[in-house]
Short mmCIF file of C-alpha atoms in Angstrom, two decimals:
data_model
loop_
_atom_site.label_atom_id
_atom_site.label_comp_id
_atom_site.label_asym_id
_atom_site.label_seq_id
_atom_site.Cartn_x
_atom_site.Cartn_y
_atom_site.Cartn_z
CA UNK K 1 -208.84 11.70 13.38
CA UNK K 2 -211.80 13.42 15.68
CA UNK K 3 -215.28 14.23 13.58
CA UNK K 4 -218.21 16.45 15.30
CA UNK K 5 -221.29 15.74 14.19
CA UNK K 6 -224.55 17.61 14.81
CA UNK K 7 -223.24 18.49 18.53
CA UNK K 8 -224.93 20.27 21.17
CA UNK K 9 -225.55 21.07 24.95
CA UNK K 10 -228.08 22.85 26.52
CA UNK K 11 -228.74 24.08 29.62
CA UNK K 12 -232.33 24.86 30.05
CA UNK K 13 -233.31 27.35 27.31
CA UNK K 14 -229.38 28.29 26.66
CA UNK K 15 -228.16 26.36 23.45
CA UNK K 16 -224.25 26.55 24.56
CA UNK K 17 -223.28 24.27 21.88
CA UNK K 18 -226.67 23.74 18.83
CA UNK K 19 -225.84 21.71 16.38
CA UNK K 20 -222.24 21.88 15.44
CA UNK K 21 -220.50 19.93 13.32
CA UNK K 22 -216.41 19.78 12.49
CA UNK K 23 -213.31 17.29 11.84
CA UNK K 24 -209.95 17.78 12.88
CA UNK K 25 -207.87 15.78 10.36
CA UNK K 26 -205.25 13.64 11.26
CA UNK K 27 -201.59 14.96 11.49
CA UNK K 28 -202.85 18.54 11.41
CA UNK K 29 -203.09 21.49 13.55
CA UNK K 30 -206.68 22.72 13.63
CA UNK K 31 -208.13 26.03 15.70
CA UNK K 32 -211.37 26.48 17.35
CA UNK K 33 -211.85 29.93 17.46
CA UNK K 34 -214.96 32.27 18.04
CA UNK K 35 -215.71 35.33 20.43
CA UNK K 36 -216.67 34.96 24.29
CA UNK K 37 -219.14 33.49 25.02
CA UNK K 38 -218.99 30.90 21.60
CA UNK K 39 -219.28 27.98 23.10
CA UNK K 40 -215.79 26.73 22.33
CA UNK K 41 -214.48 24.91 25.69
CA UNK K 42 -218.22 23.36 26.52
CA UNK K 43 -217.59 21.91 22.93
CA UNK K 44 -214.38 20.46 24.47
CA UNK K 45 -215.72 19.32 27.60
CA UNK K 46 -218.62 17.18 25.42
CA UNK K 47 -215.92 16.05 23.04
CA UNK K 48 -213.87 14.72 26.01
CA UNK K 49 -217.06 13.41 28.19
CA UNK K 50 -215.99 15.98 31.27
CA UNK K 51 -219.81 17.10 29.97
CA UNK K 52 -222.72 15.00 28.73
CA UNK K 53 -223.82 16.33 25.17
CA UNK K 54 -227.26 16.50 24.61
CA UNK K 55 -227.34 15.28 21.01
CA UNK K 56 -224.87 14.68 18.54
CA UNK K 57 -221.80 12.19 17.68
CA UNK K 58 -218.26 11.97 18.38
CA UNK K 59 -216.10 9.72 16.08
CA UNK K 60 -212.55 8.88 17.33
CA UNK K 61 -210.26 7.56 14.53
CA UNK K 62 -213.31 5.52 12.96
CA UNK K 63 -214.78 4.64 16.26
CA UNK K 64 -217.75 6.50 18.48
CA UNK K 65 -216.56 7.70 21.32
CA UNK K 66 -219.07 9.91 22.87
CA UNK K 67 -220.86 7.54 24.77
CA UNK K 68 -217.74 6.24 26.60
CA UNK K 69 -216.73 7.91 30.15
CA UNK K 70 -213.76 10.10 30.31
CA UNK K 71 -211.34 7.74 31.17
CA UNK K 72 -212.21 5.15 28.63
CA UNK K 73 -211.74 8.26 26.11
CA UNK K 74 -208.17 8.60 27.48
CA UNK K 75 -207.41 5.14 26.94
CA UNK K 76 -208.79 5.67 23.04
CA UNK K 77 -206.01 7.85 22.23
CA UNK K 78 -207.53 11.46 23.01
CA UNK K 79 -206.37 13.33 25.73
CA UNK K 80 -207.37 16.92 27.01
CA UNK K 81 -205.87 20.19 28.82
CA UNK K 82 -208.00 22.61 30.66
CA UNK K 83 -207.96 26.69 30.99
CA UNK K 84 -207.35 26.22 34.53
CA UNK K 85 -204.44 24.11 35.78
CA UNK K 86 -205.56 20.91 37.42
CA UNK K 87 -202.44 20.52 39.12
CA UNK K 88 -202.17 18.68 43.20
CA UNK K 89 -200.66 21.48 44.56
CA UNK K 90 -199.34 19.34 47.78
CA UNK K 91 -197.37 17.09 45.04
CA UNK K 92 -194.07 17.73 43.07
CA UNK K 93 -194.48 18.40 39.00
CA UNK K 94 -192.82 14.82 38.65
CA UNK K 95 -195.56 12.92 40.55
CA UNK K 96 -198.60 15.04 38.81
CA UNK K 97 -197.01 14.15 35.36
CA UNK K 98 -196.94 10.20 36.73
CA UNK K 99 -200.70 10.15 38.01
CA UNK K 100 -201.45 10.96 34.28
CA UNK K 101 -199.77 7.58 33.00
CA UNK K 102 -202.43 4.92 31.75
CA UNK K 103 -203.97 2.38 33.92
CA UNK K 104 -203.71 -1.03 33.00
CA UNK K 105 -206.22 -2.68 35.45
CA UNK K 106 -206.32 -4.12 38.70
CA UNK K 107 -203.11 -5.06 38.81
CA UNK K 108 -201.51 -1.87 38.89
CA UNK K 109 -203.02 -1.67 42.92
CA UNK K 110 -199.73 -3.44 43.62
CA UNK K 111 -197.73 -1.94 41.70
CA UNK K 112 -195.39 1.38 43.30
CA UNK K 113 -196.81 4.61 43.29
CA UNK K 114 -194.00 5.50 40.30
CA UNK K 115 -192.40 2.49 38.81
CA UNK K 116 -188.75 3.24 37.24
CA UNK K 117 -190.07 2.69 33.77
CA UNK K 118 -193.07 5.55 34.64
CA UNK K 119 -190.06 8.14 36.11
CA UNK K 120 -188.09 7.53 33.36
CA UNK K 121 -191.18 8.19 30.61
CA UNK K 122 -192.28 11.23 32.97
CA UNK K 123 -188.27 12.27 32.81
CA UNK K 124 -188.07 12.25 29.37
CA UNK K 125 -191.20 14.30 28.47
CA UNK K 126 -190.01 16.80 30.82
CA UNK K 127 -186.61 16.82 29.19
CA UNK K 128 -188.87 17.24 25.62
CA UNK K 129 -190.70 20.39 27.31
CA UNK K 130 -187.24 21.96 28.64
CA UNK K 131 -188.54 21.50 32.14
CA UNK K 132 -186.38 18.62 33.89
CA UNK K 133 -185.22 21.56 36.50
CA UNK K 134 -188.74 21.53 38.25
CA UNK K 135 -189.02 18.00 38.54
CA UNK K 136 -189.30 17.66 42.01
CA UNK K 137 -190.90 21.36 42.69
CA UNK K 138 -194.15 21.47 44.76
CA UNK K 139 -196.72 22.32 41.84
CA UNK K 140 -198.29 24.89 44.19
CA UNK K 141 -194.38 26.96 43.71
CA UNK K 142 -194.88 27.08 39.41
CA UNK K 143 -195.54 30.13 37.60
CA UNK K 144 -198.64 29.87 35.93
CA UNK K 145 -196.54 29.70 32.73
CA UNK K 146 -194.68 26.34 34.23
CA UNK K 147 -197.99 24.90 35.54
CA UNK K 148 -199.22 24.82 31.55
CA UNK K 149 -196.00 23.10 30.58
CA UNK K 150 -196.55 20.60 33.13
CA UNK K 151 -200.28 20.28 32.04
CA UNK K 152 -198.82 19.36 28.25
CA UNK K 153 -195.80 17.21 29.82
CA UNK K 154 -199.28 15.19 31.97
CA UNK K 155 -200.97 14.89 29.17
CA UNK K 156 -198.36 13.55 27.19
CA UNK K 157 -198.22 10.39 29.68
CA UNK K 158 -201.34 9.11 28.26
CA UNK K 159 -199.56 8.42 24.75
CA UNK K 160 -202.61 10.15 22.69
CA UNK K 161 -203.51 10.35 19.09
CA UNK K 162 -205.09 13.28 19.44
CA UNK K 163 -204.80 16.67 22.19
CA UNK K 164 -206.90 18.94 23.02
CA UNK K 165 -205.47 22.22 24.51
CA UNK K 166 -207.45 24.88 25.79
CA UNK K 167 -205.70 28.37 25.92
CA UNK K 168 -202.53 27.12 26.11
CA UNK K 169 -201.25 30.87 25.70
CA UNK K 170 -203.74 32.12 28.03
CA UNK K 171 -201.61 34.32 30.75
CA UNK K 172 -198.32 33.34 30.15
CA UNK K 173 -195.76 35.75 29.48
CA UNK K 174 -194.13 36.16 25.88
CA UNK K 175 -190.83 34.59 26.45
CA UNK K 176 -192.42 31.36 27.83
CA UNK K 177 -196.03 31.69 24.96
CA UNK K 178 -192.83 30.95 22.30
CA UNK K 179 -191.55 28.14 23.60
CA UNK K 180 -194.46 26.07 24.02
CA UNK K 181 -195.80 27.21 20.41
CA UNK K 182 -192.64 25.76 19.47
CA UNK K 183 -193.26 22.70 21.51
CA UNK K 184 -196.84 22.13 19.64
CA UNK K 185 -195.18 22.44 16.67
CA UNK K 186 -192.43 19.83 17.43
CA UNK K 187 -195.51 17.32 18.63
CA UNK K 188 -197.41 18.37 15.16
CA UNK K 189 -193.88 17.77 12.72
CA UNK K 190 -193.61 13.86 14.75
CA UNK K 191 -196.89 13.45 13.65
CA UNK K 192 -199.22 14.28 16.68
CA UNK K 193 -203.07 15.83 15.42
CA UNK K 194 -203.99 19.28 17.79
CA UNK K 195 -207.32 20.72 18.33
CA UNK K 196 -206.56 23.86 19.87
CA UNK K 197 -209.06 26.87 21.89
CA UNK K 198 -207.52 29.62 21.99
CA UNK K 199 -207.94 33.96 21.83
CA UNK K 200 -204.90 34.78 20.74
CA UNK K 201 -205.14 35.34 16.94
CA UNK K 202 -202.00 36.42 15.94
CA UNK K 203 -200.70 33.06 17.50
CA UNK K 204 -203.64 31.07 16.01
CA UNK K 205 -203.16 32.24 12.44
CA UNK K 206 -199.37 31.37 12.21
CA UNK K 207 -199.34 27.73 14.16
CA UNK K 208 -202.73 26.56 12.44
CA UNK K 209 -203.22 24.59 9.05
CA UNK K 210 -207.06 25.00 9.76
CA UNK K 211 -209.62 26.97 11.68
CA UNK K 212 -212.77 26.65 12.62
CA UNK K 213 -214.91 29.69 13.64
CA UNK K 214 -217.87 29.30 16.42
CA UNK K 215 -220.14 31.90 17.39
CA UNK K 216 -223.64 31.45 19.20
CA UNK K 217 -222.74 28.03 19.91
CA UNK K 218 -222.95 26.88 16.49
CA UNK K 219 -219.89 26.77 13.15
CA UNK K 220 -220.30 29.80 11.34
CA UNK K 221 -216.82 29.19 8.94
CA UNK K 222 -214.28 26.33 8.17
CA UNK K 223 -211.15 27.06 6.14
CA UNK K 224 -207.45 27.73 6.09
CA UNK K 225 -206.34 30.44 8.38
CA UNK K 226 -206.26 33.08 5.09
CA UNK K 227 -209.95 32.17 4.36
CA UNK K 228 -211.48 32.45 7.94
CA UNK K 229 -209.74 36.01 7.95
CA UNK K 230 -211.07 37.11 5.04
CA UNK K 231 -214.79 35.70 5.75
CA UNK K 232 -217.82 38.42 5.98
CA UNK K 233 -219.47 36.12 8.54
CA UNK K 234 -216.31 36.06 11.36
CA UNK K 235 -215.78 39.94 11.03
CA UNK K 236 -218.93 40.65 11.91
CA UNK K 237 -218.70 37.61 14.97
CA UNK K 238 -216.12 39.29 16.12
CA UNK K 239 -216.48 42.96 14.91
CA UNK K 240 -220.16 43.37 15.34
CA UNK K 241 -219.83 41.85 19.32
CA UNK K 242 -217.14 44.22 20.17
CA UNK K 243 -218.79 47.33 18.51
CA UNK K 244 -222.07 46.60 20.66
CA UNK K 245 -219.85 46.13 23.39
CA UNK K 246 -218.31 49.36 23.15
CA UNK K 247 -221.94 51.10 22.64
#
């Protein structure tokens, strides 16, 4: 479904992302892991176009993709989350879900600002995330928690083949961290491909069918999540950084 090749970004002499390479195969749940500092989310933000890569290819389902402009990428069939909620915080969780919904073209200037057929898709994907009670909550009221469900119920509008989800776990409490692993894992059994980012091991080595390890900006290991754990090369990523840490 999505296939990195030879990736990177710099920024002046820092090599955030130098030359990585991985696939994310279709139908399957694959993890981009890798300590702080790894160059994990810039990876995201060049596979999504939020950043301009400085070399390197990004095939969509067959097709390049890395040359389009965020939007256009959208339209393709991948579709993105980000660490930080990009919620309007002066509109409810119903209308930031709706601005998500594809654009057809010009047209859609004269259309209504939600059409019944867009409330009733936006309604049902919040019914799908559990979240129907907050509909018509001002997003700056959600619990950080609720503002990542609405994030996944936004990105949902866009009808991708592919999402991208950055931390989706990252500061949200245990309760609420189960249900939406059990949410990704509903989209993943009808058939919908993840790439995920995120720190939480424990969490990435149960939901994932595949992991890839970054560290330096570059893949240092590709395997199941029983291989990656067992690799020389990611203990000492991981092991070696937080031992010079601690000195």
């Amino acid at each position: 479904m999505l296939e990195v090749k030879g990736l990177s970004k710099h920024f002046g002499g820092i090599r955030a992302v130098d030359n990585c390479s991985f696939s994310a195969e279709k139908g399957r749940i694959t993890a981009l892991i890798g300590p702080n500092g790894a160059g994990k989310t810039t990876a995201f933000n060049c596979i999504s176009r939020t950043m301009t890569p400085t070399a390197g290819e990004v095939w969509l389902d067959g097709e390049r993709i890395d040359h389009l402009r965020p939007h256009r990428i959208t339209a393709k069939g991948l579709s993105r989350t980000f660490q930080i909620s990009r919620n309007l915080a002066d509109m409810t969780v119903l209308e930031n879900v709706i601005c998500q919904s594809k654009i057809s073209g010009w047209r859609d200037l004269f259309k209504p600002a939600m059409s019944p057929s867009e409330i009733d898709k936006a309604m049902a994907i919040l019914d799908f995330l559990g979240i129907t009670r907050i509909a018509h909550e001002d997003g700056s009221n959600l619990s950080y928690g609720q503002k990542k469900l609405m994030d996944l119920a936004a990105l949902l509008m866009s009808d991708p083949k592919i999402i991208l989800l950055d931390e989706p776990a990252g500061g949200v409490n245990p309760t609420l961290l189960e249900e939406i692993v059990g949410h990704i894992r509903a989209l993943n059994d009808k058939g919908m491909t993840v790439l995920i980012v995120e720190h939480n091991m424990e969490l990435i080595m149960r939901l994932s069918h595949r992991v890839v390890v970054m560290a330096q900006g570059t893949v240092i290991a590709d395997g199941t999540p029983e291989e990656v754990q067992k690799n020389p090369a990611v203990l000492e990523a991981y092991l070696g950084g937080a031992l010079e840490d601690a000195a």
